[in-house]
PDB file of N, CA and C in Angstrom:
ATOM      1  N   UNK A 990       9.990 -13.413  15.003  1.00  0.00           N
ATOM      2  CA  UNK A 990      10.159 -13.734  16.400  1.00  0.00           C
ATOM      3  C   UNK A 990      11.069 -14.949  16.485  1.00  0.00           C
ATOM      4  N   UNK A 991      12.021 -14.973  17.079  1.00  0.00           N
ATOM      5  CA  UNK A 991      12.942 -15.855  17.631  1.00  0.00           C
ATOM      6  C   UNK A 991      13.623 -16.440  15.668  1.00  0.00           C
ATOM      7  N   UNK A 992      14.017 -15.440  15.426  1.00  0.00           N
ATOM      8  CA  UNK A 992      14.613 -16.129  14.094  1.00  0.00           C
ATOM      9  C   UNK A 992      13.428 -16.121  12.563  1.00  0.00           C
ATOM     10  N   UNK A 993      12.366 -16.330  13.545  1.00  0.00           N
ATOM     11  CA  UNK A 993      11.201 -16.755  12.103  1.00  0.00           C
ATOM     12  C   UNK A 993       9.905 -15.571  11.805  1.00  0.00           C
ATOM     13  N   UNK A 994      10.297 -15.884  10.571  1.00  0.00           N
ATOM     14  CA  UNK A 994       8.951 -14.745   9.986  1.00  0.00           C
ATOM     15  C   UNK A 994       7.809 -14.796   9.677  1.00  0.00           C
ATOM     16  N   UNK A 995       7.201 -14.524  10.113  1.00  0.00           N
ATOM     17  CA  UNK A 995       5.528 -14.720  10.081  1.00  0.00           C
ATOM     18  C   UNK A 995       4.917 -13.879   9.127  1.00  0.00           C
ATOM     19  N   UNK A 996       4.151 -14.250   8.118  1.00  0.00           N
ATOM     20  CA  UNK A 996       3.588 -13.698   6.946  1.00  0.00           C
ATOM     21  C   UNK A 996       2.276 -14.174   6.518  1.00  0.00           C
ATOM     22  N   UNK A 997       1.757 -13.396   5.419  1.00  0.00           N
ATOM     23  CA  UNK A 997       0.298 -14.407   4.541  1.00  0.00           C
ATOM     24  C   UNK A 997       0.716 -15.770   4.117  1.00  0.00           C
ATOM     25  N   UNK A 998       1.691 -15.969   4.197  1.00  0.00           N
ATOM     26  CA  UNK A 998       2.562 -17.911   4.057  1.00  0.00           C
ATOM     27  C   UNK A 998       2.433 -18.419   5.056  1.00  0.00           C
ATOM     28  N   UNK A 999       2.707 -17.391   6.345  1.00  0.00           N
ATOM     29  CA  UNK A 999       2.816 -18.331   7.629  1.00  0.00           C
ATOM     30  C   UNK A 999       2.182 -17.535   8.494  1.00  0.00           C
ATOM     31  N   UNK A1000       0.714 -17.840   8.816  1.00  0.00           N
ATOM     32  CA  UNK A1000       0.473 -16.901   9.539  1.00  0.00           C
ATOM     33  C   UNK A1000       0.224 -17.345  11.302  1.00  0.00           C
ATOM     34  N   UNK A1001       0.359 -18.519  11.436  1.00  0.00           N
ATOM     35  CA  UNK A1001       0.349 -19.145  12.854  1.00  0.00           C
ATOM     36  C   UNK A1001       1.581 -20.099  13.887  1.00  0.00           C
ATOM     37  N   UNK A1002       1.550 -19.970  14.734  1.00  0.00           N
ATOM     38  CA  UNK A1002       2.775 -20.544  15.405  1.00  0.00           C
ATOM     39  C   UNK A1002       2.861 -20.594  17.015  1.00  0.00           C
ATOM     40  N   UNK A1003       3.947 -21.161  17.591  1.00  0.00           N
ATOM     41  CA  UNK A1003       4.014 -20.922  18.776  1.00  0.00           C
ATOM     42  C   UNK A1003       5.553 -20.732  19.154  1.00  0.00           C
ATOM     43  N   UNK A1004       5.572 -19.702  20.007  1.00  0.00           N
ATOM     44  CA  UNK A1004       6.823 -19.100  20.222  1.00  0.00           C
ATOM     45  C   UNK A1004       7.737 -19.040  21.629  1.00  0.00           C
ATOM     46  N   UNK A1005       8.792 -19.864  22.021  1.00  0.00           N
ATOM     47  CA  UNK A1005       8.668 -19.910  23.725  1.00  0.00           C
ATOM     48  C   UNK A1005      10.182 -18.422  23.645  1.00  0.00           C
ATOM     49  N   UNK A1006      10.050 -17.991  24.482  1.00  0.00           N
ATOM     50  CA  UNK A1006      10.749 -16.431  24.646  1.00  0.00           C
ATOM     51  C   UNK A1006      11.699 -17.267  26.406  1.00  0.00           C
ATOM     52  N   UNK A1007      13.112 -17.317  26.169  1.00  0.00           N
ATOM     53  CA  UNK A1007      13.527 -18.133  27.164  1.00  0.00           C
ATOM     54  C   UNK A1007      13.571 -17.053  27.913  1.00  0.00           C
ATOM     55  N   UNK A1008      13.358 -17.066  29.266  1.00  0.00           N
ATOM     56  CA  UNK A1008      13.755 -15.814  30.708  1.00  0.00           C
ATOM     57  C   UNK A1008      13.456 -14.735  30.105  1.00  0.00           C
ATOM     58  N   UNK A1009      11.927 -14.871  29.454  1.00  0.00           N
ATOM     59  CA  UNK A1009      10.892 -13.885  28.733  1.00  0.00           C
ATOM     60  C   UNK A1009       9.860 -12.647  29.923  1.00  0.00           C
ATOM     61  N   UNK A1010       9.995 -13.693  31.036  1.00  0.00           N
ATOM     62  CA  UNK A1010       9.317 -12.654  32.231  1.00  0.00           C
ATOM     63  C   UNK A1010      10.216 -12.261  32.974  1.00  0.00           C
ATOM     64  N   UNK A1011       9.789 -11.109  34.088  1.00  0.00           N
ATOM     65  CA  UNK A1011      10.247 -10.782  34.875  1.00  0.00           C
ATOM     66  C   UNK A1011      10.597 -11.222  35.977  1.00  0.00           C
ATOM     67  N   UNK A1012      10.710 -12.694  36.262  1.00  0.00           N
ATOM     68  CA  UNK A1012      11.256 -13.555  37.200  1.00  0.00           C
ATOM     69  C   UNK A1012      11.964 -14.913  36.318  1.00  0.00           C
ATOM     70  N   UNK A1013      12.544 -14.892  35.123  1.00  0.00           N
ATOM     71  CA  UNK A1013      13.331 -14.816  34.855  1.00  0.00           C
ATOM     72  C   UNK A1013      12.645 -16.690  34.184  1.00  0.00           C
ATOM     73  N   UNK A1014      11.405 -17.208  34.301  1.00  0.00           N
ATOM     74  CA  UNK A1014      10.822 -18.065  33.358  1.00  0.00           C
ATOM     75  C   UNK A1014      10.476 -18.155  31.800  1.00  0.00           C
ATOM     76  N   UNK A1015      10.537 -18.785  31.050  1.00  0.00           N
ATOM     77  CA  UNK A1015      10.158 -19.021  29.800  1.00  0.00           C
ATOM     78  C   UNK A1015       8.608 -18.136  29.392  1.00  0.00           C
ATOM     79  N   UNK A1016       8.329 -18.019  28.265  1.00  0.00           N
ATOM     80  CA  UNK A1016       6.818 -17.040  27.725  1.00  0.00           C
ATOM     81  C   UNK A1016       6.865 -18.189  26.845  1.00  0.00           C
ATOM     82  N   UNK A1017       5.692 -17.910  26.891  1.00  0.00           N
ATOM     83  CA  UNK A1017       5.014 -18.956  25.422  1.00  0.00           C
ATOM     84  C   UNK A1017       3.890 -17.974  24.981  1.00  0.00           C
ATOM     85  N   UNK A1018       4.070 -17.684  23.727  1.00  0.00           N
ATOM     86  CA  UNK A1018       3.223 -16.876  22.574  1.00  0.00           C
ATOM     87  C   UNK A1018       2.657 -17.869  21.602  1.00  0.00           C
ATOM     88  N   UNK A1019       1.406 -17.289  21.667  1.00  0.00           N
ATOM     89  CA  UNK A1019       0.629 -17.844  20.289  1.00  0.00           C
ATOM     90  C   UNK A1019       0.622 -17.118  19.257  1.00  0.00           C
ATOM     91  N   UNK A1020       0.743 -17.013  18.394  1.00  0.00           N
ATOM     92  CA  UNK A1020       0.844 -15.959  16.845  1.00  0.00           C
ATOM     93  C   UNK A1020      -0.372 -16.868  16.123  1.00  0.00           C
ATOM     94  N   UNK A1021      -1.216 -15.593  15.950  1.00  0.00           N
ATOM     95  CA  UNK A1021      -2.450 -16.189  15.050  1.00  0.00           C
ATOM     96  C   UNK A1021      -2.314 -14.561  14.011  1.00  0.00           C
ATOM     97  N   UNK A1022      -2.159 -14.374  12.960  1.00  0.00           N
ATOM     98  CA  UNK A1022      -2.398 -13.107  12.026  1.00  0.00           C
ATOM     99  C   UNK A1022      -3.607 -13.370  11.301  1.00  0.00           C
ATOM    100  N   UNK A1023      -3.986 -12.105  11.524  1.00  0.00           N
ATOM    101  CA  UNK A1023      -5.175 -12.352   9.662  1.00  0.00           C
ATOM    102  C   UNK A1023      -5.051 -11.063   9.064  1.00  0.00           C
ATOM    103  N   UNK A1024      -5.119 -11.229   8.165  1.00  0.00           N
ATOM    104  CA  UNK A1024      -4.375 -10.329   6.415  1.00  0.00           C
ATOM    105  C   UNK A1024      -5.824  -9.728   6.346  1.00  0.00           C
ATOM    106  N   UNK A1025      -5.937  -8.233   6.182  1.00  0.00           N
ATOM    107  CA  UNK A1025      -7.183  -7.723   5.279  1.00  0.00           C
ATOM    108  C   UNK A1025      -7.232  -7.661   3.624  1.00  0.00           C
ATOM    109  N   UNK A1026      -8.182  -7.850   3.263  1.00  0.00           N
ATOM    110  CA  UNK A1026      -8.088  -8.219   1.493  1.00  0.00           C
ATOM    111  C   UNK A1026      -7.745  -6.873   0.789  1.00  0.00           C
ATOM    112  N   UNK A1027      -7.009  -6.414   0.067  1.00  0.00           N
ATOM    113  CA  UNK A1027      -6.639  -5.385  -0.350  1.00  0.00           C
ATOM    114  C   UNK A1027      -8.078  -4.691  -1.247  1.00  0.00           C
ATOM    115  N   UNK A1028      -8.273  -3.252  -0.581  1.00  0.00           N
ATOM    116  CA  UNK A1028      -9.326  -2.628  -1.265  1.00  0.00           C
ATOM    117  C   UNK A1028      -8.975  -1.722  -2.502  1.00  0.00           C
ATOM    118  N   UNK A1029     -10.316  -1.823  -3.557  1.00  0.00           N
ATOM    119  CA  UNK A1029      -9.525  -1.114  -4.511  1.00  0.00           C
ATOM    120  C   UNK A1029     -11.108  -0.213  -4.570  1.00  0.00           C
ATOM    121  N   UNK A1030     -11.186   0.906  -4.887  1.00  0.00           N
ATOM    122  CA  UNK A1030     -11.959   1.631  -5.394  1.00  0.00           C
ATOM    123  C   UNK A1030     -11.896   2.826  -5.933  1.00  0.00           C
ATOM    124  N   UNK A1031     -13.034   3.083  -6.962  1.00  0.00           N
ATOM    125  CA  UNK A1031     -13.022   3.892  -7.748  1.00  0.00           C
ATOM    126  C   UNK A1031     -14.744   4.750  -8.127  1.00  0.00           C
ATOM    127  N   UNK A1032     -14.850   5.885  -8.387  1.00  0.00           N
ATOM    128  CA  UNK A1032     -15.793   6.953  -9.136  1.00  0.00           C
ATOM    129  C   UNK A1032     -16.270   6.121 -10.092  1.00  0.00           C
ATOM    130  N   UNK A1033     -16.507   5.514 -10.996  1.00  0.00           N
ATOM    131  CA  UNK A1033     -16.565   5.212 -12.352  1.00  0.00           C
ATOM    132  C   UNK A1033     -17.483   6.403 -13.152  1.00  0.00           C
ATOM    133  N   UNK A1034     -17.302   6.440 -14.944  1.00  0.00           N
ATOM    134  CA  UNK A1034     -17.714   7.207 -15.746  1.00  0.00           C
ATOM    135  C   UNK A1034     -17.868   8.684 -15.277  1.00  0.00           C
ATOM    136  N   UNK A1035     -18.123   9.241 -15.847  1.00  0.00           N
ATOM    137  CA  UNK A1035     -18.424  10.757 -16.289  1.00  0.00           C
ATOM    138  C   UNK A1035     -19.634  11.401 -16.554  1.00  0.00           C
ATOM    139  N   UNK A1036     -20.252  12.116 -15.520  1.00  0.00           N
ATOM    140  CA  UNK A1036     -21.609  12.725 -15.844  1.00  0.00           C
ATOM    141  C   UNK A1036     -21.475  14.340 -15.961  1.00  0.00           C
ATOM    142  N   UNK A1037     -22.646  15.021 -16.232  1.00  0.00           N
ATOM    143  CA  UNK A1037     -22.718  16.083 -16.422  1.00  0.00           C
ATOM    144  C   UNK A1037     -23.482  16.720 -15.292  1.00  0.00           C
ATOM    145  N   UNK A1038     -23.302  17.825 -14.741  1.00  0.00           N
ATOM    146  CA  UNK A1038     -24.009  18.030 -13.543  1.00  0.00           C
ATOM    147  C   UNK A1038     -24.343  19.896 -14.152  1.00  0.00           C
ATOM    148  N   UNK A1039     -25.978  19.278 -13.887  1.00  0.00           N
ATOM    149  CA  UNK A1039     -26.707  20.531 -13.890  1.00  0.00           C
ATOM    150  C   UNK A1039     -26.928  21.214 -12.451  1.00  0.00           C
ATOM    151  N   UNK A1040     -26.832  22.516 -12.048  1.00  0.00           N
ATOM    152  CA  UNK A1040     -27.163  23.355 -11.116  1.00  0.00           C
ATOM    153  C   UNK A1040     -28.803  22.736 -10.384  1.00  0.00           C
ATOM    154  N   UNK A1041     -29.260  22.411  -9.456  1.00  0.00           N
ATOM    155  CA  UNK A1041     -30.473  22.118  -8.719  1.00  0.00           C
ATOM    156  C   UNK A1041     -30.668  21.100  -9.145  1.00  0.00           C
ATOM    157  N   UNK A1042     -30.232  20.002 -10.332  1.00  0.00           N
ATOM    158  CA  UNK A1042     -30.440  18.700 -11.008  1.00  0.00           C
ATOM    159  C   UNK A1042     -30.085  17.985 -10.197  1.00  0.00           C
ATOM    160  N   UNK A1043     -30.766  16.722 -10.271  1.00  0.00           N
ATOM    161  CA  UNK A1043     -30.039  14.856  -9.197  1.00  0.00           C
ATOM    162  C   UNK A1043     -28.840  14.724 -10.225  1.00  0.00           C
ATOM    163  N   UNK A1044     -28.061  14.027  -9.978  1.00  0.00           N
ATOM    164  CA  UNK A1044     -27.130  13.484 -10.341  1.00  0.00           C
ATOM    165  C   UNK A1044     -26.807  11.982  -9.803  1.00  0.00           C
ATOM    166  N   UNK A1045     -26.076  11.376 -11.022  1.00  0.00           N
ATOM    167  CA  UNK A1045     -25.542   9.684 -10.141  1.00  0.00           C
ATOM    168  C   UNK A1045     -24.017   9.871  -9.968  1.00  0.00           C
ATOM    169  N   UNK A1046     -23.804   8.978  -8.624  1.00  0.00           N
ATOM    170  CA  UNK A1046     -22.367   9.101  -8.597  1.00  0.00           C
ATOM    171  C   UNK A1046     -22.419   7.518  -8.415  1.00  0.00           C
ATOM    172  N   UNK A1047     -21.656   6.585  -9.755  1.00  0.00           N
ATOM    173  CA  UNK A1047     -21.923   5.376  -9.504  1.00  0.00           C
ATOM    174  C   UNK A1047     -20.364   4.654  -8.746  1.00  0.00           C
ATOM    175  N   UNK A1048     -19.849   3.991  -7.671  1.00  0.00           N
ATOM    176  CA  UNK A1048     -18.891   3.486  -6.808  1.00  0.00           C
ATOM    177  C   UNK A1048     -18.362   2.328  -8.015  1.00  0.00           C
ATOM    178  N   UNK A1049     -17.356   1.717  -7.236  1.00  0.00           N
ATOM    179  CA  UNK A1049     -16.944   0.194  -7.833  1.00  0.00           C
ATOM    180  C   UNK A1049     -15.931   0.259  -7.039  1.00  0.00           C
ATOM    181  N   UNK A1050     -16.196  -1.017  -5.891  1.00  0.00           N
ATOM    182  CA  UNK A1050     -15.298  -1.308  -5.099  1.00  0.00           C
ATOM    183  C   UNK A1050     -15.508  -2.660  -4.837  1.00  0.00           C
ATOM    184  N   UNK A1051     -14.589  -3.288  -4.709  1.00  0.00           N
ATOM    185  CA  UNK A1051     -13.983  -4.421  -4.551  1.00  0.00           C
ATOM    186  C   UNK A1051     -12.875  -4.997  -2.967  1.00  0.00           C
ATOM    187  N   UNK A1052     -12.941  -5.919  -2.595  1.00  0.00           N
ATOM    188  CA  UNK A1052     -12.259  -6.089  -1.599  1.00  0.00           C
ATOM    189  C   UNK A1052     -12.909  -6.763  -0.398  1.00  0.00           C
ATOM    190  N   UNK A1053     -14.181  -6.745  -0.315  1.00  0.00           N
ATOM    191  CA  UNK A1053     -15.225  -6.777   0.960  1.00  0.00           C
ATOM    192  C   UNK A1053     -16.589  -7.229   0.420  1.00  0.00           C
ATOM    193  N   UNK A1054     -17.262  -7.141   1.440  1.00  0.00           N
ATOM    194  CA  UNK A1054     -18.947  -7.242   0.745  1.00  0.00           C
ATOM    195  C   UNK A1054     -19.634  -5.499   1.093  1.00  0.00           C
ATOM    196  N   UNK A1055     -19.496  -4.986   2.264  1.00  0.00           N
ATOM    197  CA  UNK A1055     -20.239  -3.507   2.347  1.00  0.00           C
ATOM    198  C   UNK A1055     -18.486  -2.866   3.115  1.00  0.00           C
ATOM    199  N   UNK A1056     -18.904  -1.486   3.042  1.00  0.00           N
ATOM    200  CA  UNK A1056     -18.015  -0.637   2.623  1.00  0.00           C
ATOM    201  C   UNK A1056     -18.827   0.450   3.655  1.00  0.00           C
ATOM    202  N   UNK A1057     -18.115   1.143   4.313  1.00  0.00           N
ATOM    203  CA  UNK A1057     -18.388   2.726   4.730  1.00  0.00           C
ATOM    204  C   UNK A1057     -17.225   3.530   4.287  1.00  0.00           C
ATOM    205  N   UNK A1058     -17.674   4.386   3.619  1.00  0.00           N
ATOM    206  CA  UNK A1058     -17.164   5.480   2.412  1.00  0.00           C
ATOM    207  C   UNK A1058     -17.145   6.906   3.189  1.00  0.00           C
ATOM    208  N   UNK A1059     -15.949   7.717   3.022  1.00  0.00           N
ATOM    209  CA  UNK A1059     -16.127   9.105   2.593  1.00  0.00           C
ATOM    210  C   UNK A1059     -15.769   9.473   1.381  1.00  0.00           C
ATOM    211  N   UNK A1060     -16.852  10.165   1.086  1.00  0.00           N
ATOM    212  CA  UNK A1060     -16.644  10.876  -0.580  1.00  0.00           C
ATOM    213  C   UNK A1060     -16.673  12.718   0.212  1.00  0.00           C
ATOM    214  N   UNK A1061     -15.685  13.041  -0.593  1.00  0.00           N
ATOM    215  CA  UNK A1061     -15.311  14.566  -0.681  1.00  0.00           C
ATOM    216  C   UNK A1061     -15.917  15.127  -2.136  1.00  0.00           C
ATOM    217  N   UNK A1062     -15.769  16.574  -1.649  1.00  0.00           N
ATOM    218  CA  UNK A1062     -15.688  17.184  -2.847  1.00  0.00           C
ATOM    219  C   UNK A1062     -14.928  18.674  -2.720  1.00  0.00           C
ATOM    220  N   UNK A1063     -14.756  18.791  -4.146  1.00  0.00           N
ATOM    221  CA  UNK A1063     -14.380  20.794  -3.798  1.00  0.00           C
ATOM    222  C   UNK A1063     -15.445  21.853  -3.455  1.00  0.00           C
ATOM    223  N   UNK A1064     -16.331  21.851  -3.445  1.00  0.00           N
ATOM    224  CA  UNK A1064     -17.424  22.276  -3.230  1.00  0.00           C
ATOM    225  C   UNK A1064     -18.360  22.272  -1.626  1.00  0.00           C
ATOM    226  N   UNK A1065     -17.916  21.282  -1.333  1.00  0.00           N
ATOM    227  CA  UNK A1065     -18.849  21.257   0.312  1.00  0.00           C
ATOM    228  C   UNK A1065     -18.321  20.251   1.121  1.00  0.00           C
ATOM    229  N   UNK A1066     -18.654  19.827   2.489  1.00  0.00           N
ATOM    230  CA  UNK A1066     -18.543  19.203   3.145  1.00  0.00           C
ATOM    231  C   UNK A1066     -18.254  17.385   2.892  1.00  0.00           C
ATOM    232  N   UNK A1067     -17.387  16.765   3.559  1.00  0.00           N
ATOM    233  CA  UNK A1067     -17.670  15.446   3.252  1.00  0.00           C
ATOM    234  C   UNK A1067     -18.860  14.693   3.758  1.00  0.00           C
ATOM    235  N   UNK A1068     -19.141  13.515   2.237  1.00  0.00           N
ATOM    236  CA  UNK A1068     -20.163  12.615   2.426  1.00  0.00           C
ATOM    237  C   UNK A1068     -19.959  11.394   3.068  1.00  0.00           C
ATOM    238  N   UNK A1069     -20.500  11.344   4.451  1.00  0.00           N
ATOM    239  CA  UNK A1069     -20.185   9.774   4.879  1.00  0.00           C
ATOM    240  C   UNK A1069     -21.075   8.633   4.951  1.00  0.00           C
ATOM    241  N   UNK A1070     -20.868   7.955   3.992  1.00  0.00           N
ATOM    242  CA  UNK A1070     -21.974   6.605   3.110  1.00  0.00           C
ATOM    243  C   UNK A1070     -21.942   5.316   3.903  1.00  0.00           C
ATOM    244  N   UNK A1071     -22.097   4.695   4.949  1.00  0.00           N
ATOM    245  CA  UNK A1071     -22.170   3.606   5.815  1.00  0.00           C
ATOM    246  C   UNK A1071     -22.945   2.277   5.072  1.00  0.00           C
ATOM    247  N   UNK A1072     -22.369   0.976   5.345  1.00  0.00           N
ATOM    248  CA  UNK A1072     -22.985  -0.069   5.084  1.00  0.00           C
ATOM    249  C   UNK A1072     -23.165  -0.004   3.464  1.00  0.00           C
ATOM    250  N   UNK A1073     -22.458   0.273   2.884  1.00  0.00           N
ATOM    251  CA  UNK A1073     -22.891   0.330   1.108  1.00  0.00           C
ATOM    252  C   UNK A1073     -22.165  -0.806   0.362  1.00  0.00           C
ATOM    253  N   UNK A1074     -22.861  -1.510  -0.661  1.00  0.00           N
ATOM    254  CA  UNK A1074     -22.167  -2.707  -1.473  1.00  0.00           C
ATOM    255  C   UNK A1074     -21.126  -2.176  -2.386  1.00  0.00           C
ATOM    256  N   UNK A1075     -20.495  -2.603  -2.887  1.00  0.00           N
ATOM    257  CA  UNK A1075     -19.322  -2.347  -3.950  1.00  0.00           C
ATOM    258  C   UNK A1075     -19.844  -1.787  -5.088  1.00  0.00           C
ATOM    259  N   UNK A1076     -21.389  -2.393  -5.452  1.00  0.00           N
ATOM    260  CA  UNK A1076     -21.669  -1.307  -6.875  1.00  0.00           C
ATOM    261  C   UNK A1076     -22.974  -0.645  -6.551  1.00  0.00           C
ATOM    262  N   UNK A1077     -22.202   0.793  -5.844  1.00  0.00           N
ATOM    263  CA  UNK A1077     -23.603   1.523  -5.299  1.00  0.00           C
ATOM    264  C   UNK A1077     -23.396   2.420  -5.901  1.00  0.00           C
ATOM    265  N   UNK A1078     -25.008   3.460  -6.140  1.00  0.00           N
ATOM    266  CA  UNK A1078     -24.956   4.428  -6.913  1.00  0.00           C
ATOM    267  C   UNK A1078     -25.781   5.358  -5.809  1.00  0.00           C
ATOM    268  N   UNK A1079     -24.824   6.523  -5.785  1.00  0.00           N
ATOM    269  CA  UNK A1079     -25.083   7.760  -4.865  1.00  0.00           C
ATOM    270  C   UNK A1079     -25.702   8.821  -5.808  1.00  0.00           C
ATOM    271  N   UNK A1080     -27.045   9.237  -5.144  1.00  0.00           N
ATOM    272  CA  UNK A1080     -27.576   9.799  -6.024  1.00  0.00           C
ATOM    273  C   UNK A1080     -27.592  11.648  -4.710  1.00  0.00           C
ATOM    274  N   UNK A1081     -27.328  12.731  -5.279  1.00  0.00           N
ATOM    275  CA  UNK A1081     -27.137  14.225  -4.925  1.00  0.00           C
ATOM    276  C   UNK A1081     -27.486  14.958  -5.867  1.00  0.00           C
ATOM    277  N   UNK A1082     -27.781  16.063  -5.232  1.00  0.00           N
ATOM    278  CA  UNK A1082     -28.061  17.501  -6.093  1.00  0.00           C
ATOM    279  C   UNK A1082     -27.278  18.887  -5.915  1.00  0.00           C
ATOM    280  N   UNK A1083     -26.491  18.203  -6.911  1.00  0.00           N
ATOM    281  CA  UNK A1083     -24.988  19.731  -6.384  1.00  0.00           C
ATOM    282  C   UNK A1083     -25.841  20.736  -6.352  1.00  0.00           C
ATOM    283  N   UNK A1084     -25.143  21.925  -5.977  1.00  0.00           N
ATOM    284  CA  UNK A1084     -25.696  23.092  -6.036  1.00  0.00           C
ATOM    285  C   UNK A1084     -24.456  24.159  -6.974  1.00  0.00           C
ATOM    286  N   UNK A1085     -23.382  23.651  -7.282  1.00  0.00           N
ATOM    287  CA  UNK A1085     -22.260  24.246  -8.106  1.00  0.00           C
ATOM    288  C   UNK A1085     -21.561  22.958  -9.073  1.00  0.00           C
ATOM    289  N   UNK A1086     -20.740  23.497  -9.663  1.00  0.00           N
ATOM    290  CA  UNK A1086     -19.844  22.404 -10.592  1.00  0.00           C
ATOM    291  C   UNK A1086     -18.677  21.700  -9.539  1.00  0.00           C
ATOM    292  N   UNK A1087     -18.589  20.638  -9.356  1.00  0.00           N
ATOM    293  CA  UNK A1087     -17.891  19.843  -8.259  1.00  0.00           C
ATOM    294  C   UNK A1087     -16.855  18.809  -9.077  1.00  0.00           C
ATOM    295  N   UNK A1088     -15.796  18.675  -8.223  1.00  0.00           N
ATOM    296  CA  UNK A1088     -15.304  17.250  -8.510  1.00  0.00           C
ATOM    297  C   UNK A1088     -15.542  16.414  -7.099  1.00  0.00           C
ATOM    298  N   UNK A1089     -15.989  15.048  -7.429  1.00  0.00           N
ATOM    299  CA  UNK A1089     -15.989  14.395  -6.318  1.00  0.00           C
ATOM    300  C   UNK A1089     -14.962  12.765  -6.335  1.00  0.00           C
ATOM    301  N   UNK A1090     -14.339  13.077  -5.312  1.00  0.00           N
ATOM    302  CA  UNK A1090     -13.108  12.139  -4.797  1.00  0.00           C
ATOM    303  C   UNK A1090     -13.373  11.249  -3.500  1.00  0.00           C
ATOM    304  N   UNK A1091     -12.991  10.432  -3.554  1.00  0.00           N
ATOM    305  CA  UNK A1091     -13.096   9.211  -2.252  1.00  0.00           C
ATOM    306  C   UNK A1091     -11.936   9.258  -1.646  1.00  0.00           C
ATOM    307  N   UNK A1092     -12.633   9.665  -0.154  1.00  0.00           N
ATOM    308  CA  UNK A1092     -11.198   9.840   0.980  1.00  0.00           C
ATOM    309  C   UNK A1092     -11.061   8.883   1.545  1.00  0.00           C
ATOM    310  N   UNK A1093     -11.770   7.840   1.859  1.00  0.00           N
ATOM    311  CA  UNK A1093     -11.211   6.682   2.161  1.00  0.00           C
ATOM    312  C   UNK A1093     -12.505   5.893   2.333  1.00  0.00           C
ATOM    313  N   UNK A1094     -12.163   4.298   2.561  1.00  0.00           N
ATOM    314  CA  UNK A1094     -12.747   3.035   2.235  1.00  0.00           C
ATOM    315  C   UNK A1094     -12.765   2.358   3.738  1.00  0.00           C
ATOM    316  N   UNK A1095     -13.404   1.950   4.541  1.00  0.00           N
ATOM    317  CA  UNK A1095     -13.478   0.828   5.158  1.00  0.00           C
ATOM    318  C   UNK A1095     -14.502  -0.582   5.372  1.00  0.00           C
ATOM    319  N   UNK A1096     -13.962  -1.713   5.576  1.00  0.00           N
ATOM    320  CA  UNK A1096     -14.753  -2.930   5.054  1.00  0.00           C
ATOM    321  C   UNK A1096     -15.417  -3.020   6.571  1.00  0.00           C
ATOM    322  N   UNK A1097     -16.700  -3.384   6.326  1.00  0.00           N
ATOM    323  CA  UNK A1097     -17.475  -4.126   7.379  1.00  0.00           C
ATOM    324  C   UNK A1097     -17.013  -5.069   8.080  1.00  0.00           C
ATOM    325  N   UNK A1098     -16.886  -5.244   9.162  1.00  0.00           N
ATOM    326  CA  UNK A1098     -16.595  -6.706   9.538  1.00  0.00           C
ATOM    327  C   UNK A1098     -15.478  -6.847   9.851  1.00  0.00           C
ATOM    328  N   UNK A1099     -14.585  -6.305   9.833  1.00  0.00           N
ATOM    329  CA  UNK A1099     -12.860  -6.437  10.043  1.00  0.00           C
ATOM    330  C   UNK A1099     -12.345  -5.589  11.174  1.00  0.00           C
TER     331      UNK A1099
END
């Protein structure tokens, strides 16, 4: 804005915009940004899944403190996991041989 770049370096400022309104006066902007922490997550290890058996599906995510999750699979419908910590373990009982994938991540609070 007006020449300057605002970033995770600079994330606050004030900005006057000359004959910025529609009657032809000055604007004054406040620029306040906030950055979300980059999320990383992942499935971890490798289990074996028996037909009518529990199974663990253990998470590892990072980025936040709780997390609402969709986990997919090839096999059935998506799972949507609300309010969960970074090292949670989802426990199911396939009913076929599945792969299960994470469709996306969002942080609490943001």
């Amino acid at each position: 804005m007006n020449g300057k770049i605002y970033n995770e370096q600079n994330k606050s400022g004030v900005e006057i915009v000359k004959n910025g309104n529609s009657k032809g006066c000055d604007s004054t902007i406040q620029i306040n940004l906030t950055f979300r922490p980059d999320i990383t997550a992942s499935i971890t290890g490798s289990v074996t899944i028996c037909k009518g058996k529990p199974v663990n599906i253990p998470f590892n995510i990072t980025g936040g403190t709780t997390y609402d999750v969709v986990l997919g699979s090839t096999t059935g419908p998506d799972i949507i996991l609300n309010n969960i910590n970074g090292n949670y373990i989802h426990q199911m009982t396939p009913t076929a041989s599945t792969t299960y994938v994470i469709k996306s991540v969002k942080i609490n609070g943001l």
